[in-house]
CSV table of N, CA and C in Angstrom, one decimal:
chain,number,residue,atom,x,y,z
A,1,VAL,N,0.8,-1.2,0.0
A,1,VAL,CA,0.0,0.0,0.0
A,1,VAL,C,0.9,1.3,0.0
A,2,GLY,N,2.0,1.2,0.8
A,2,GLY,CA,2.9,2.4,0.9
A,2,GLY,C,3.5,2.7,-0.5
A,3,GLN,N,3.9,1.7,-1.2
A,3,GLN,CA,4.5,1.9,-2.5
A,3,GLN,C,3.5,2.4,-3.5
A,4,ILE,N,2.3,1.9,-3.5
A,4,ILE,CA,1.3,2.4,-4.4
A,4,ILE,C,1.0,3.9,-4.1
A,5,ARG,N,0.9,4.2,-2.8
A,5,ARG,CA,0.7,5.6,-2.4
A,5,ARG,C,1.8,6.5,-2.9
A,6,GLU,N,3.0,6.1,-2.8
A,6,GLU,CA,4.2,6.8,-3.3
A,6,GLU,C,4.0,7.1,-4.8
A,7,ILE,N,3.6,6.1,-5.6
A,7,ILE,CA,3.4,6.2,-7.0
A,7,ILE,C,2.4,7.3,-7.3
A,8,VAL,N,1.2,7.1,-6.6
A,8,VAL,CA,0.1,8.1,-6.8
A,8,VAL,C,0.5,9.5,-6.4
A,9,GLU,N,1.2,9.6,-5.3
A,9,GLU,CA,1.7,11.0,-4.9
A,9,GLU,C,2.6,11.6,-6.0
A,10,ARG,N,3.5,10.8,-6.5
A,10,ARG,CA,4.4,11.3,-7.5
A,10,ARG,C,3.7,11.8,-8.8
A,11,GLU,N,2.7,11.0,-9.2
A,11,GLU,CA,2.1,11.3,-10.5
A,11,GLU,C,1.0,12.4,-10.3
A,12,THR,N,0.5,12.6,-9.2
A,12,THR,CA,-0.6,13.6,-9.0
A,12,THR,C,-0.2,14.8,-8.2
A,13,GLN,N,1.1,14.9,-7.8
A,13,GLN,CA,1.6,16.0,-6.9
A,13,GLN,C,1.2,17.4,-7.4
A,14,ALA,N,1.4,17.7,-8.7
A,14,ALA,CA,1.2,19.0,-9.2
A,14,ALA,C,-0.3,19.4,-9.1
A,15,ASP,N,-1.2,18.4,-9.6
A,15,ASP,CA,-2.6,18.7,-9.5
A,15,ASP,C,-3.1,18.8,-8.1
A,16,ALA,N,-2.6,18.0,-7.2
A,16,ALA,CA,-3.0,18.1,-5.8
A,16,ALA,C,-2.6,19.4,-5.2
A,17,ALA,N,-1.5,19.9,-5.5
A,17,ALA,CA,-1.0,21.2,-5.0
A,17,ALA,C,-1.9,22.3,-5.5
A,18,GLU,N,-2.2,22.3,-6.8
A,18,GLU,CA,-3.1,23.3,-7.4
A,18,GLU,C,-4.5,23.2,-6.8
A,19,ALA,N,-5.0,22.0,-6.6
A,19,ALA,CA,-6.3,21.9,-6.0
A,19,ALA,C,-6.3,22.4,-4.5
A,20,ALA,N,-5.2,22.2,-3.8
A,20,ALA,CA,-5.1,22.6,-2.4
A,20,ALA,C,-5.1,24.2,-2.4
A,21,GLU,N,-4.4,24.8,-3.3
A,21,GLU,CA,-4.3,26.2,-3.4
A,21,GLU,C,-5.7,26.8,-3.7
A,22,ASP,N,-6.4,26.2,-4.7
A,22,ASP,CA,-7.8,26.7,-5.0
A,22,ASP,C,-8.7,26.6,-3.8
A,23,TRP,N,-8.6,25.4,-3.1
A,23,TRP,CA,-9.5,25.2,-2.0
A,23,TRP,C,-9.1,26.2,-0.8
A,24,GLN,N,-7.9,26.5,-0.6
A,24,GLN,CA,-7.5,27.5,0.4
A,24,GLN,C,-8.1,28.8,0.1
A,25,ARG,N,-8.1,29.2,-1.2
A,25,ARG,CA,-8.7,30.5,-1.6
A,25,ARG,C,-10.2,30.5,-1.3
A,26,VAL,N,-10.8,29.4,-1.6
A,26,VAL,CA,-12.3,29.3,-1.4
A,26,VAL,C,-12.6,29.3,0.1
A,27,THR,N,-11.9,28.5,0.8
A,27,THR,CA,-12.2,28.4,2.3
A,27,THR,C,-12.0,29.8,3.0
A,28,HIS,N,-10.9,30.5,2.5
A,28,HIS,CA,-10.7,31.8,3.1
A,28,HIS,C,-11.8,32.8,2.8
A,29,GLN,N,-12.3,32.7,1.5
A,29,GLN,CA,-13.3,33.6,1.0
A,29,GLN,C,-14.7,33.3,1.6
A,30,TYR,N,-15.0,32.0,1.7
A,30,TYR,CA,-16.4,31.6,2.1
A,30,TYR,C,-16.5,30.9,3.4
A,31,GLY,N,-15.4,30.7,4.0
A,31,GLY,CA,-15.4,30.0,5.3
A,31,GLY,C,-15.7,28.6,5.3
A,32,ALA,N,-15.5,27.9,4.2
A,32,ALA,CA,-15.7,26.4,4.1
A,32,ALA,C,-14.6,25.7,4.9
A,33,ARG,N,-14.8,24.4,5.2
A,33,ARG,CA,-13.8,23.7,6.0
A,33,ARG,C,-12.7,23.2,5.0
A,34,GLU,N,-11.6,22.9,5.6
A,34,GLU,CA,-10.4,22.5,4.8
A,34,GLU,C,-10.5,21.0,4.5
A,35,PHE,N,-9.7,20.5,3.5
A,35,PHE,CA,-9.6,19.1,3.2
A,35,PHE,C,-8.2,18.8,2.7
A,36,SER,N,-7.8,17.6,2.6
A,36,SER,CA,-6.5,17.1,2.2
A,36,SER,C,-6.6,16.8,0.7
A,37,ALA,N,-5.7,17.4,-0.1
A,37,ALA,CA,-5.7,17.1,-1.5
A,37,ALA,C,-4.8,15.9,-1.9
A,38,GLY,N,-4.2,15.3,-0.8
A,38,GLY,CA,-3.3,14.2,-1.1
A,38,GLY,C,-4.1,12.9,-1.4
A,39,PRO,N,-3.4,12.0,-2.0
A,39,PRO,CA,-4.1,10.7,-2.4
A,39,PRO,C,-4.3,9.8,-1.2
A,40,ALA,N,-5.3,8.9,-1.4
A,40,ALA,CA,-5.6,8.0,-0.3
A,40,ALA,C,-5.6,6.6,-1.0
A,41,VAL,N,-5.0,5.6,-0.3
A,41,VAL,CA,-5.0,4.2,-0.8
A,41,VAL,C,-5.4,3.3,0.3
A,42,THR,N,-6.5,2.5,0.0
A,42,THR,CA,-7.0,1.6,1.0
A,42,THR,C,-7.1,0.2,0.4
A,43,LEU,N,-7.1,-0.8,1.2
A,43,LEU,CA,-7.4,-2.2,0.7
A,43,LEU,C,-8.7,-2.6,1.3
A,44,ARG,N,-9.5,-3.3,0.5
A,44,ARG,CA,-10.8,-3.8,0.9
A,44,ARG,C,-11.0,-5.2,0.3
A,45,PRO,N,-11.8,-6.0,1.0
A,45,PRO,CA,-12.0,-7.3,0.5
A,45,PRO,C,-12.9,-7.2,-0.8
A,46,GLY,N,-12.5,-8.1,-1.8
A,46,GLY,CA,-13.2,-8.1,-3.0
A,46,GLY,C,-13.6,-9.6,-3.4
A,47,VAL,N,-14.2,-9.8,-4.5
A,47,VAL,CA,-14.7,-11.1,-4.9
A,47,VAL,C,-13.5,-12.0,-5.1
A,48,ASN,N,-12.4,-11.5,-5.7
A,48,ASN,CA,-11.3,-12.4,-6.0
A,48,ASN,C,-10.1,-12.1,-5.1
A,49,GLY,N,-10.3,-11.6,-3.9
A,49,GLY,CA,-9.2,-11.3,-3.0
A,49,GLY,C,-9.3,-9.8,-2.5
A,50,LEU,N,-8.2,-9.2,-2.4
A,50,LEU,CA,-8.2,-7.8,-2.0
A,50,LEU,C,-8.2,-6.8,-3.2
A,51,GLU,N,-8.9,-5.7,-3.0
A,51,GLU,CA,-8.9,-4.6,-4.0
A,51,GLU,C,-8.2,-3.4,-3.4
A,52,ALA,N,-7.3,-2.8,-4.2
A,52,ALA,CA,-6.7,-1.6,-3.8
A,52,ALA,C,-7.5,-0.4,-4.4
A,53,VAL,N,-8.0,0.4,-3.5
A,53,VAL,CA,-8.9,1.5,-3.9
A,53,VAL,C,-8.0,2.8,-3.8
A,54,VAL,N,-7.9,3.5,-4.8
A,54,VAL,CA,-7.0,4.7,-4.9
A,54,VAL,C,-7.9,5.9,-5.2
A,55,HIS,N,-7.8,6.9,-4.3
A,55,HIS,CA,-8.5,8.2,-4.6
A,55,HIS,C,-7.4,9.3,-4.7
A,56,TYR,N,-7.6,10.1,-5.8
A,56,TYR,CA,-6.6,11.1,-6.0
A,56,TYR,C,-7.3,12.3,-6.8
A,57,ILE,N,-6.6,13.4,-6.9
A,57,ILE,CA,-7.2,14.6,-7.5
A,57,ILE,C,-6.3,14.8,-8.8
A,58,THR,N,-7.0,15.1,-9.9
A,58,THR,CA,-6.4,15.5,-11.1
A,58,THR,C,-7.3,16.3,-11.9
A,59,ARG,N,-6.8,17.0,-12.9
A,59,ARG,CA,-7.7,17.9,-13.8
A,59,ARG,C,-8.5,17.0,-14.7
A,60,ALA,N,-9.7,17.3,-15.0
A,60,ALA,CA,-10.6,16.5,-15.8
A,60,ALA,C,-10.0,16.2,-17.1
A,61,PRO,N,-9.4,17.1,-17.9
A,61,PRO,CA,-8.9,16.7,-19.2
A,61,PRO,C,-7.8,15.7,-19.1
A,62,GLN,N,-7.1,15.6,-18.0
A,62,GLN,CA,-6.0,14.7,-17.9
A,62,GLN,C,-6.3,13.4,-17.2
A,63,ARG,N,-7.6,13.2,-16.8
A,63,ARG,CA,-7.9,12.0,-15.9
A,63,ARG,C,-7.6,10.7,-16.6
A,64,ASN,N,-7.9,10.5,-17.9
A,64,ASN,CA,-7.6,9.3,-18.5
A,64,ASN,C,-6.1,9.0,-18.6
A,65,VAL,N,-5.3,10.0,-18.9
A,65,VAL,CA,-3.9,9.8,-19.0
A,65,VAL,C,-3.3,9.4,-17.7
A,66,VAL,N,-3.7,10.2,-16.6
A,66,VAL,CA,-3.2,9.9,-15.3
A,66,VAL,C,-3.7,8.5,-14.8
A,67,LYS,N,-4.9,8.2,-15.1
A,67,LYS,CA,-5.4,6.8,-14.7
A,67,LYS,C,-4.6,5.7,-15.4
A,68,SER,N,-4.3,5.9,-16.6
A,68,SER,CA,-3.5,4.9,-17.4
A,68,SER,C,-2.1,4.8,-16.8
A,69,LYS,N,-1.5,5.9,-16.6
A,69,LYS,CA,-0.1,6.0,-16.0
A,69,LYS,C,-0.1,5.2,-14.6
A,70,LEU,N,-1.0,5.6,-13.8
A,70,LEU,CA,-1.1,4.9,-12.5
A,70,LEU,C,-1.3,3.4,-12.6
A,71,PHE,N,-2.2,3.0,-13.4
A,71,PHE,CA,-2.5,1.6,-13.6
A,71,PHE,C,-1.3,0.9,-14.1
A,72,GLN,N,-0.6,1.4,-15.1
A,72,GLN,CA,0.6,0.8,-15.6
A,72,GLN,C,1.7,0.7,-14.5
A,73,ALA,N,1.9,1.8,-13.7
A,73,ALA,CA,2.9,1.8,-12.7
A,73,ALA,C,2.6,0.8,-11.6
A,74,VAL,N,1.3,0.6,-11.2
A,74,VAL,CA,0.9,-0.3,-10.2
A,74,VAL,C,1.1,-1.7,-10.7
A,75,VAL,N,0.7,-2.0,-11.9
A,75,VAL,CA,0.9,-3.3,-12.5
A,75,VAL,C,2.4,-3.7,-12.5
A,76,GLU,N,3.2,-2.8,-12.9
A,76,GLU,CA,4.7,-3.0,-12.9
A,76,GLU,C,5.2,-3.3,-11.5
A,77,LEU,N,4.7,-2.6,-10.5
A,77,LEU,CA,5.1,-2.8,-9.1
A,77,LEU,C,4.7,-4.2,-8.7
A,78,LEU,N,3.5,-4.6,-9.0
A,78,LEU,CA,3.0,-5.9,-8.6
A,78,LEU,C,3.7,-7.1,-9.3
A,79,HIS,N,4.2,-6.8,-10.4
A,79,HIS,CA,5.0,-7.9,-11.2
A,79,HIS,C,6.5,-7.9,-10.9
A,80,LYS,N,6.9,-6.9,-10.2
A,80,LYS,CA,8.4,-6.8,-9.9
A,80,LYS,C,8.8,-7.9,-8.9
A,81,PRO,N,9.8,-8.6,-9.2
A,81,PRO,CA,10.3,-9.6,-8.3
A,81,PRO,C,10.8,-9.0,-7.0
A,82,GLU,N,10.7,-9.7,-5.9
A,82,GLU,CA,11.1,-9.2,-4.6
A,82,GLU,C,12.6,-9.3,-4.4
């Protein structure tokens, strides 16, 4: 889980930082509560074993590219010999 989180953080760092800045501006202006723009990775039971659930922030036009990069990086991580 830790290695998956590192991959997601690396790939989404710029978008998360920009989202956090946008949110800070809005919370200051309207008094809304703060949130973390960092990614979250959790494991949960699935039909065929465990499922890794990854939540992250990215810009809408880039979401398919980011999703593909993350998927490829996680698959490579899982197939890497120990």
